[in-house]
mmCIF file of C-alpha atoms and ligand atoms in Angstrom:
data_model
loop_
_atom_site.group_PDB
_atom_site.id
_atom_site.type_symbol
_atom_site.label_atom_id
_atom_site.label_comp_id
_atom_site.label_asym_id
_atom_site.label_seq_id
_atom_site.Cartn_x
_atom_site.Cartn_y
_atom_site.Cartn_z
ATOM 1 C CA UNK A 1 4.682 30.186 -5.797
ATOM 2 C CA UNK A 2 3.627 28.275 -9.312
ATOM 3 C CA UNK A 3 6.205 25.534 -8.214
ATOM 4 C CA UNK A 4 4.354 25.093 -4.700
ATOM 5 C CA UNK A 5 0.839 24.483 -6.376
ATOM 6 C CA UNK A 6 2.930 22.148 -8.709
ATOM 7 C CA UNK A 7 3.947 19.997 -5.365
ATOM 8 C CA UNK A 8 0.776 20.635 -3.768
ATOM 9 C CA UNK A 9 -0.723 19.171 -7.220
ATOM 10 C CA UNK A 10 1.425 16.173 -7.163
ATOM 11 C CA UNK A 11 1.103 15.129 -3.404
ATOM 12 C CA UNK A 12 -0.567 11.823 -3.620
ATOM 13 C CA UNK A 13 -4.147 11.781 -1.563
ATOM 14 C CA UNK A 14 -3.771 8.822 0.375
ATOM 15 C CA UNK A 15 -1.175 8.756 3.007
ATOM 16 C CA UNK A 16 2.251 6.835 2.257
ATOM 17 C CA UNK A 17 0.778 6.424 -1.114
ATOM 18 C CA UNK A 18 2.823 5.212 -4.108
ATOM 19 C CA UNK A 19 2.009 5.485 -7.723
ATOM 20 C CA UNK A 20 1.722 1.924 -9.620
ATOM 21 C CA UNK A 21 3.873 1.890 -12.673
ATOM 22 C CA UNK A 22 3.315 -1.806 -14.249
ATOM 23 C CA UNK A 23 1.011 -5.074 -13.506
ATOM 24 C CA UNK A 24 1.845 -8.601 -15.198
ATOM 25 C CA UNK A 25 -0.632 -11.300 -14.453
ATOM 26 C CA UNK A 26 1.227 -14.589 -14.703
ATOM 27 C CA UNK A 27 -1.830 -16.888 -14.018
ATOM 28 C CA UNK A 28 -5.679 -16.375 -12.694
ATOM 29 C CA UNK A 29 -4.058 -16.510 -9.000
ATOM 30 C CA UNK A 30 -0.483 -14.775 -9.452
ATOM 31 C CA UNK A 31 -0.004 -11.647 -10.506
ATOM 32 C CA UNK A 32 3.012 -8.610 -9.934
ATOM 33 C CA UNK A 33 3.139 -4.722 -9.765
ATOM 34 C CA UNK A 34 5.781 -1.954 -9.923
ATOM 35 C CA UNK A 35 5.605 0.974 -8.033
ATOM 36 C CA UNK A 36 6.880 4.399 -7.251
ATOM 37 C CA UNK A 37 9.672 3.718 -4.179
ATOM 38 C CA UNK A 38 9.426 6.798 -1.434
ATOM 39 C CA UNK A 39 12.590 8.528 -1.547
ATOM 40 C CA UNK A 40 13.599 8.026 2.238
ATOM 41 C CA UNK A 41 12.953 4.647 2.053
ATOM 42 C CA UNK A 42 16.062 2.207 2.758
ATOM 43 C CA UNK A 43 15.895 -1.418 3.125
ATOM 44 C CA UNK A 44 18.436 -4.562 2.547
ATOM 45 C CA UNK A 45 16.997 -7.281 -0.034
ATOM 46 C CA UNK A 46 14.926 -10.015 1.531
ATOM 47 C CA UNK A 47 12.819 -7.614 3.694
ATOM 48 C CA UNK A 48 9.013 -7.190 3.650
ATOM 49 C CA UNK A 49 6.976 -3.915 4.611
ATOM 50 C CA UNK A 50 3.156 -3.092 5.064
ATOM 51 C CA UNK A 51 1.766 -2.144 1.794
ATOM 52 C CA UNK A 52 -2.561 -2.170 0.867
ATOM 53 C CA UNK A 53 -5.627 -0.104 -0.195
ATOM 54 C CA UNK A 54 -8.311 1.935 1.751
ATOM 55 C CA UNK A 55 -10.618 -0.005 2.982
ATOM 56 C CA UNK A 56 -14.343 1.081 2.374
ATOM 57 C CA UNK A 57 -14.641 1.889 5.903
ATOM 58 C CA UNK A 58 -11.823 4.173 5.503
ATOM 59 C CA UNK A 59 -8.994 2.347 7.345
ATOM 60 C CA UNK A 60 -6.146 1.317 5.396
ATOM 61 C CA UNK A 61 -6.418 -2.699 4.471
ATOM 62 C CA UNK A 62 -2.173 -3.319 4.783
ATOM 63 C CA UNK A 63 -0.713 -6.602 4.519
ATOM 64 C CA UNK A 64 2.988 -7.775 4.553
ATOM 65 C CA UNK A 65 4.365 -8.024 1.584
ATOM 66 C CA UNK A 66 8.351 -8.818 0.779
ATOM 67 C CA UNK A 67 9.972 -6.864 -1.290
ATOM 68 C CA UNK A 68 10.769 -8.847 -4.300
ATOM 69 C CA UNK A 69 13.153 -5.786 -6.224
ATOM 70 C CA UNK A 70 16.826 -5.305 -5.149
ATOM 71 C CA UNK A 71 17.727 -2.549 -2.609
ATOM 72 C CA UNK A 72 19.314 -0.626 -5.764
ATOM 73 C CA UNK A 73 16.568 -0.273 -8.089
ATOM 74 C CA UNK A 74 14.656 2.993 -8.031
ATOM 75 C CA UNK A 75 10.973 1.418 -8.344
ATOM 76 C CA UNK A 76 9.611 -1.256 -6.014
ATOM 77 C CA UNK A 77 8.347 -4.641 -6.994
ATOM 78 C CA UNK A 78 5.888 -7.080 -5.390
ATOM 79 C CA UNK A 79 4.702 -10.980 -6.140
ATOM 80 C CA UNK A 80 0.868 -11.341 -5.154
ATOM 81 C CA UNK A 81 -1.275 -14.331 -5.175
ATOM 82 C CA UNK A 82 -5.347 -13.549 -6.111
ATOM 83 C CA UNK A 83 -7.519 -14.716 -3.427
ATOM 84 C CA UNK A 84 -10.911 -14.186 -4.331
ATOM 85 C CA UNK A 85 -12.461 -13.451 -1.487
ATOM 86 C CA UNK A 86 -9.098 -12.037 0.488
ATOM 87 C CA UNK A 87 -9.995 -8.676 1.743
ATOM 88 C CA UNK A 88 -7.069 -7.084 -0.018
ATOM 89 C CA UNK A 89 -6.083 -9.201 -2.626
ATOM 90 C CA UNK A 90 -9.374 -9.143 -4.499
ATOM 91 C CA UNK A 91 -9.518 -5.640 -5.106
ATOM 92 C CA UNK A 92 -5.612 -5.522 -5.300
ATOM 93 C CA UNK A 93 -5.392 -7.630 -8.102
ATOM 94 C CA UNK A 94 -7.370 -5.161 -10.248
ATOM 95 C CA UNK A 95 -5.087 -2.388 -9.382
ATOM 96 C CA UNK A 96 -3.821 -0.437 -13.026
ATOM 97 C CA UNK A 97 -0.578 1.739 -13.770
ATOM 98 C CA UNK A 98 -1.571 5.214 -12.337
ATOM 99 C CA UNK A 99 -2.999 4.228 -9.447
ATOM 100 C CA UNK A 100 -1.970 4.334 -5.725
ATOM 101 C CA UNK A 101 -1.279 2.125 -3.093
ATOM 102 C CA UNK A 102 -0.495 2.461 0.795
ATOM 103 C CA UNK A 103 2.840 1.758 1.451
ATOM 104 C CA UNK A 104 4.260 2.025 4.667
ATOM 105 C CA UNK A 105 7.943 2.596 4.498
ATOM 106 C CA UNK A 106 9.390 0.235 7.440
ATOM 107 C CA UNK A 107 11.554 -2.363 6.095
ATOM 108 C CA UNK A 108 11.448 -5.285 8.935
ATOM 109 C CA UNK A 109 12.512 -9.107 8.261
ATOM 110 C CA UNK A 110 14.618 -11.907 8.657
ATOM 111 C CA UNK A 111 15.526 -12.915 5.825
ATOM 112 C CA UNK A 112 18.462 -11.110 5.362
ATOM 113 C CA UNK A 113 22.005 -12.313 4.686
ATOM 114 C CA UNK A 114 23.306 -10.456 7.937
ATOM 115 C CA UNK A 115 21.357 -13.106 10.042
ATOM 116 C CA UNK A 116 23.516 -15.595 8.417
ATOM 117 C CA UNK A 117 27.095 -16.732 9.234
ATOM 118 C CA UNK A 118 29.519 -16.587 6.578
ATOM 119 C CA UNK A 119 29.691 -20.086 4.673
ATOM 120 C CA UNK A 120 29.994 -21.429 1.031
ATOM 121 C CA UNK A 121 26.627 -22.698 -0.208
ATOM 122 C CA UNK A 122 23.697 -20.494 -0.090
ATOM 123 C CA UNK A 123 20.015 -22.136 -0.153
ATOM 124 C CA UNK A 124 17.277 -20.459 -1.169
ATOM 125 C CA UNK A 125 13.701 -22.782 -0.417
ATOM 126 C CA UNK A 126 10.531 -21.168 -1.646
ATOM 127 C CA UNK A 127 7.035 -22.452 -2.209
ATOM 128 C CA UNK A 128 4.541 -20.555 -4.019
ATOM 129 C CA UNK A 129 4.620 -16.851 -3.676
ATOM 130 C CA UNK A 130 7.479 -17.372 -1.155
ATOM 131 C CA UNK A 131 10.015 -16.324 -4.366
ATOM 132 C CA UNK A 132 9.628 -12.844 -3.835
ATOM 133 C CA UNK A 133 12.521 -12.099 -1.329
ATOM 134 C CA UNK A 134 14.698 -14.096 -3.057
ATOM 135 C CA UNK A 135 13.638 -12.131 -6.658
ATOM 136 C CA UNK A 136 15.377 -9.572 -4.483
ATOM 137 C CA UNK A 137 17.990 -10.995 -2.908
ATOM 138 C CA UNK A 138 19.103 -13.229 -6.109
ATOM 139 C CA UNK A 139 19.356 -9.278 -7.746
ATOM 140 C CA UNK A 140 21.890 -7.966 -4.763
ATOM 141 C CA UNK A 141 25.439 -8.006 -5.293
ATOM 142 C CA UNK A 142 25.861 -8.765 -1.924
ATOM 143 C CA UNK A 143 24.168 -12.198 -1.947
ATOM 144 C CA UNK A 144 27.189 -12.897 -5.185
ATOM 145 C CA UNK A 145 30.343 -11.685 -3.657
ATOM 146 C CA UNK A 146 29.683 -13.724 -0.111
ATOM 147 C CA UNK A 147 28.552 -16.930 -1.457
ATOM 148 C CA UNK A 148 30.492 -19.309 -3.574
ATOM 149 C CA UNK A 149 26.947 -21.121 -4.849
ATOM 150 C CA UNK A 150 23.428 -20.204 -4.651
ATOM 151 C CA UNK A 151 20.527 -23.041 -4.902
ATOM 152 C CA UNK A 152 17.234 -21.522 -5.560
ATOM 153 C CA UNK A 153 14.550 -24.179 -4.949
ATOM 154 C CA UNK A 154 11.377 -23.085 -5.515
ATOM 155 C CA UNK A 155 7.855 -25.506 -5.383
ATOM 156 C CA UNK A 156 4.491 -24.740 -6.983
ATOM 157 C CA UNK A 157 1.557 -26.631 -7.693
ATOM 158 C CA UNK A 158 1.620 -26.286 -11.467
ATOM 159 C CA UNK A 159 3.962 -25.363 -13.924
ATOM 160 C CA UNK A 160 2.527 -21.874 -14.861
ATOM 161 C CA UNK A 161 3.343 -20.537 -11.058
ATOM 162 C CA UNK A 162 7.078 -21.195 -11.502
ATOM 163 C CA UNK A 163 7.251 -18.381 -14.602
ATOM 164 C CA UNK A 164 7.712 -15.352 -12.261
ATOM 165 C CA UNK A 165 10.880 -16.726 -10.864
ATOM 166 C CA UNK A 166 11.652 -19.026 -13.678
ATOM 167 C CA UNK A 167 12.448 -15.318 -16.133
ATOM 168 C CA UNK A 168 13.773 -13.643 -13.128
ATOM 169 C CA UNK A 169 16.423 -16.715 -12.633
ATOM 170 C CA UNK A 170 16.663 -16.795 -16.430
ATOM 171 C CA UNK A 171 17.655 -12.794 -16.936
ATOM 172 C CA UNK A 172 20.517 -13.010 -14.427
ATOM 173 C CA UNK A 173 23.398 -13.955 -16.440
ATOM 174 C CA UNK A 174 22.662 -11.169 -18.747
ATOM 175 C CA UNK A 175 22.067 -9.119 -15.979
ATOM 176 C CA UNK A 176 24.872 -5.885 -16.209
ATOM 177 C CA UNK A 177 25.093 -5.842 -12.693
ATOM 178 C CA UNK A 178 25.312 -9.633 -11.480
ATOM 179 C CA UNK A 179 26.024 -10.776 -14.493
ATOM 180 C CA UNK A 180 29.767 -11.611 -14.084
ATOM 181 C CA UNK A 181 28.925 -12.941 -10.249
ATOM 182 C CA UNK A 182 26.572 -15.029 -11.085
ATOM 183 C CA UNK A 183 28.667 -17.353 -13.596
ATOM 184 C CA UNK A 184 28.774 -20.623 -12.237
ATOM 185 C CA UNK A 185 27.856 -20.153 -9.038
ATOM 186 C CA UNK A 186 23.939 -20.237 -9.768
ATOM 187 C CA UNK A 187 21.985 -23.811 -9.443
ATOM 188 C CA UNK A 188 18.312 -23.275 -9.851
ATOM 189 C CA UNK A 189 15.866 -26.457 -9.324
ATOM 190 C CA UNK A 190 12.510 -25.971 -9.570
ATOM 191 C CA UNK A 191 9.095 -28.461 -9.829
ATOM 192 C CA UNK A 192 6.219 -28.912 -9.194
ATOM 193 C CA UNK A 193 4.043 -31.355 -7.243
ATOM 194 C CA UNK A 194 0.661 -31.689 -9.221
ATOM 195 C CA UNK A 195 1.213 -31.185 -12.733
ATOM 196 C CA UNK A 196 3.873 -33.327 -14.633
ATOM 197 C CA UNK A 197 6.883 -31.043 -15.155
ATOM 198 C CA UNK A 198 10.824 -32.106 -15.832
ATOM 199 C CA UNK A 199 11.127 -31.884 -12.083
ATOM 200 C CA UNK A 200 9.304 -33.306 -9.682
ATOM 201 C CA UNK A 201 8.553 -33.129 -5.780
ATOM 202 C CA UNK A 202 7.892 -31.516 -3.002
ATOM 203 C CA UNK A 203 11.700 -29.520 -1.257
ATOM 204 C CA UNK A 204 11.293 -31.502 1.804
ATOM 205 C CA UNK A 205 11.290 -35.054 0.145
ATOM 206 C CA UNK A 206 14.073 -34.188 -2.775
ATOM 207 C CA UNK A 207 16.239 -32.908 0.151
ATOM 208 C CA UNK A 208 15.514 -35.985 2.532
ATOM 209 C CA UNK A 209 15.359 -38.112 -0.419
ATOM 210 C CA UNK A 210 18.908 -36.828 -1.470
ATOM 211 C CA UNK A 211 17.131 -36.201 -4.962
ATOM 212 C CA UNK A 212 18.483 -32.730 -5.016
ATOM 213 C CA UNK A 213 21.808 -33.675 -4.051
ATOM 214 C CA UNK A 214 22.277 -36.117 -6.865
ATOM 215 C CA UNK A 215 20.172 -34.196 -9.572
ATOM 216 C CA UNK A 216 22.707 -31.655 -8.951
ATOM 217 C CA UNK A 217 26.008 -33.104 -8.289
ATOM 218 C CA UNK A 218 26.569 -31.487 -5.256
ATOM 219 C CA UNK A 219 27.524 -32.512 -1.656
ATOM 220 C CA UNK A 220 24.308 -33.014 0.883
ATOM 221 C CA UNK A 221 23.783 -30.318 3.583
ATOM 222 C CA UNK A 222 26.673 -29.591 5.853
ATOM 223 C CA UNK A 223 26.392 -26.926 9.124
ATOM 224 C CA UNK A 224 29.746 -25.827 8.360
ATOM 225 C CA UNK A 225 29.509 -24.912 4.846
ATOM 226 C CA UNK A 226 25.827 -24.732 4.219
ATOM 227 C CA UNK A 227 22.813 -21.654 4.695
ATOM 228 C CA UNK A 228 19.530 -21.042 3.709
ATOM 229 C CA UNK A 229 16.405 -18.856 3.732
ATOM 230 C CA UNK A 230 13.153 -20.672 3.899
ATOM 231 C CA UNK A 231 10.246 -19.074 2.643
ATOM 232 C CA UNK A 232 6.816 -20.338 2.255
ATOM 233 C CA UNK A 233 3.342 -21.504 3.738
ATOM 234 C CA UNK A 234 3.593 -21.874 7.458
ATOM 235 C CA UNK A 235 3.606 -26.006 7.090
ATOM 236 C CA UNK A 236 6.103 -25.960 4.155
ATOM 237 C CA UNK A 237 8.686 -23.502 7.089
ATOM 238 C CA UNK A 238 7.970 -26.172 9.668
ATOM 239 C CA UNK A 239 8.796 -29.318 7.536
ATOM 240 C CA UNK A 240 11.471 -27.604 6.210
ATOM 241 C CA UNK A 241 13.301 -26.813 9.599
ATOM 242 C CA UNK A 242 12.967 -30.065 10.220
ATOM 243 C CA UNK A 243 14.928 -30.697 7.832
ATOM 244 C CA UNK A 244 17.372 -28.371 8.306
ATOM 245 C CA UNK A 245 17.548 -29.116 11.770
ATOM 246 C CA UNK A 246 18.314 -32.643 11.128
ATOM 247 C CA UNK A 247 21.236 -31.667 9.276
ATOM 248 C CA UNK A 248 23.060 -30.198 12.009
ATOM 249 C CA UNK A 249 21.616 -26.318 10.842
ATOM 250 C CA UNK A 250 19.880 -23.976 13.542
ATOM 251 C CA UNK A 251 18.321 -20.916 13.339
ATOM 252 C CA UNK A 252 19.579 -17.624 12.777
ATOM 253 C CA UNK A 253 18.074 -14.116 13.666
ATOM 254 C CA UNK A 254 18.979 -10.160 13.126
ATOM 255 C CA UNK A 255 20.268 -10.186 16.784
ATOM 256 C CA UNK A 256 21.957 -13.402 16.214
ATOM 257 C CA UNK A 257 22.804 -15.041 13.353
ATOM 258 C CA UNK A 258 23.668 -18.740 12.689
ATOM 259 C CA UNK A 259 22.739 -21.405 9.581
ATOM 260 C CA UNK A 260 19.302 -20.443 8.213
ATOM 261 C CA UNK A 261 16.122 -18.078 8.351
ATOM 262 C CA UNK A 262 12.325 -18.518 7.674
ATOM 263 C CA UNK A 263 9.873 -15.975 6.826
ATOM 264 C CA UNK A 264 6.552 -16.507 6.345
ATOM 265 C CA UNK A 265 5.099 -16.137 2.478
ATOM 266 C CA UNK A 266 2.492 -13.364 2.626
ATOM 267 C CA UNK A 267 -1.361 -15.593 2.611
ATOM 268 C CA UNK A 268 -4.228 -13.299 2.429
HETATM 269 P P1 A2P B 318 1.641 -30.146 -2.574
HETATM 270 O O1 A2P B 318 0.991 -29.886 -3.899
HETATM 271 O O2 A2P B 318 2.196 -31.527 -2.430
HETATM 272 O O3 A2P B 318 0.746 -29.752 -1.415
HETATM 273 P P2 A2P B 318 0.310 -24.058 -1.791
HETATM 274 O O4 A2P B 318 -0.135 -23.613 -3.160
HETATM 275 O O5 A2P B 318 -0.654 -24.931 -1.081
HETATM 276 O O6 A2P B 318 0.820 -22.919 -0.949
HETATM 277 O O7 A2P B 318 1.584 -24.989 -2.040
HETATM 278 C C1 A2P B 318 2.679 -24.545 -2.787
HETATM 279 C C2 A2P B 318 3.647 -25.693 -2.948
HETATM 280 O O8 A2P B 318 4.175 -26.018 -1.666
HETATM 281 C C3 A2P B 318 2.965 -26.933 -3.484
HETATM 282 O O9 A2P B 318 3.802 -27.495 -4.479
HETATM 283 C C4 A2P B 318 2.856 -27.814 -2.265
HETATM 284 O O10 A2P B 318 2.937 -29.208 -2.526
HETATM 285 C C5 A2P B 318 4.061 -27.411 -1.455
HETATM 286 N N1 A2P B 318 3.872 -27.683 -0.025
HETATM 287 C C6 A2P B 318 2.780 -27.430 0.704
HETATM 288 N N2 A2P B 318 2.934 -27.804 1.989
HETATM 289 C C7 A2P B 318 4.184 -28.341 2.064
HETATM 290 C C8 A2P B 318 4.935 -28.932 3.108
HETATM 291 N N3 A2P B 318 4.441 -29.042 4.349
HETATM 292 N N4 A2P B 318 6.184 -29.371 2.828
HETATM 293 C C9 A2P B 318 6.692 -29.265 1.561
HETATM 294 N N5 A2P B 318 6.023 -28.725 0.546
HETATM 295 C C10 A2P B 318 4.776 -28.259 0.770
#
């Protein structure tokens, strides 16, 4: 009986709610949270799922948000841009430790290494908030033991918006996991395209440019040997299959999976 009122205590008010555990602004627009993970819930790195606040009119406000923690860790993590007037983003970005979201726990997505075909080199393209799958994915063993390299490129406006990814890329050497996987198979080029930075340039022009190719010492793109997951804005995924495209790649899916995937960064 006293343990029942104990559950009965505990059972969060909102439905599908989850308890935050941690926030970390990063700059006035980026900002991410840790929070309680649902038991049942089951999901391969890369995926998004529906997560948001009650809305004053009492209908959950949900948005898709990728995961951006690995399938194994026992909290979840998600990368947020601020938009001041967004519905959900302006009140989401005040949210404190103790508080609860809505999360609805149905893992969906394409960017996920199944709708890839085996090869050597794995890309991983990201503008902006669009480094939060592959803050999960870059954190899976998985994406280690079936790739020879991985190139994360990831493109922000300013310098300050390439820190969340920046430590996460950082920390994985030392990471007791990955650690050992990651060992010279990791190339990581970031830069940014309106603040001087060490690197420069927008992913489409270093990778039609060759830029990348050279900066890095590596051979250009190659269908047989060469994936990648796109994520970003919805003109930075067209330009970038362009690209892609040009190179002999085409375009993979859960059902059917060939040389890359695109998903859509979350936008409020
Ligand atoms: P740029 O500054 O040249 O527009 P945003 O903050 O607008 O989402 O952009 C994030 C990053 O993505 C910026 O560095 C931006 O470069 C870049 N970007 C935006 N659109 C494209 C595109 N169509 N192709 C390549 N990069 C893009």
């Amino acid at each position: 009986m006293t343990d029942q009122t104990a559950v009965a205590k505990a059972t969060p008010t909102l439905p599908d709610a989850q308890t935050v555990t941690s926030v970390t602004h990063y700059t006035d627009r980026l900002f991410a949270f840790r929070c309680t993970r649902p038991q049942s819930l089951r999901f391969r790195s890369g995926e998004f799922v529906m997560i948001g606040l009650m809305g004053d009119n009492g209908k959950p406000l949900l948005r898709a948000y990728s995961i951006a923690s690995p399938s194994w860790d026992e909290e979840l993590e998600f990368y947020s841009i601020k938009v001041p007037d967004g519905p959900l983003t302006s009140r989401l970005q005040h949210i404190q430790p103790g508080e609860q979201i809505i999360l609805r726990p149905k893992p969906v997505g394409t960017l996920v290494i199944d709708a890839l075909l085996p090869g050597k080199r794995l890309w991983m393209l990201a503008t902006g908030t669009g480094i939060a799958p592959f803050a999960s994915l870059l954190r899976d063993p998985e994406t280690w033991e079936k790739f020879e390299q991985v190139i994360v490129m990831h493109t922000c406006r300013e310098a300050a918006e390439l820190t969340y990814g920046g430590n996460l890329v950082h920390a994985l050497p030392d990471d007791p996991l990955i650690g050992e996987l990651v060992a010279g198979k990791l190339h990581y080029y970031p830069t940014t395209t309106r603040e001087d930075s060490a690197q420069m340039g927008r992913i489409t022009d270093n990778m039609t440019s060759g830029k990348v190719f050279a900066d890095l010492g590596i051979a250009p793109l190659d269908p047989a040997q060469d994936r990648a997951m796109v994520c970003g804005s919805l003109d930075f995924n067209l330009d970038i299959k362009k690209v892609l495209e040009d190179a002999g790649l085409s375009e993979g899916a859960n059902s059917a999976p060939a040389e890359y995937v695109v998903e859509k960064a979350f936008v409020d």
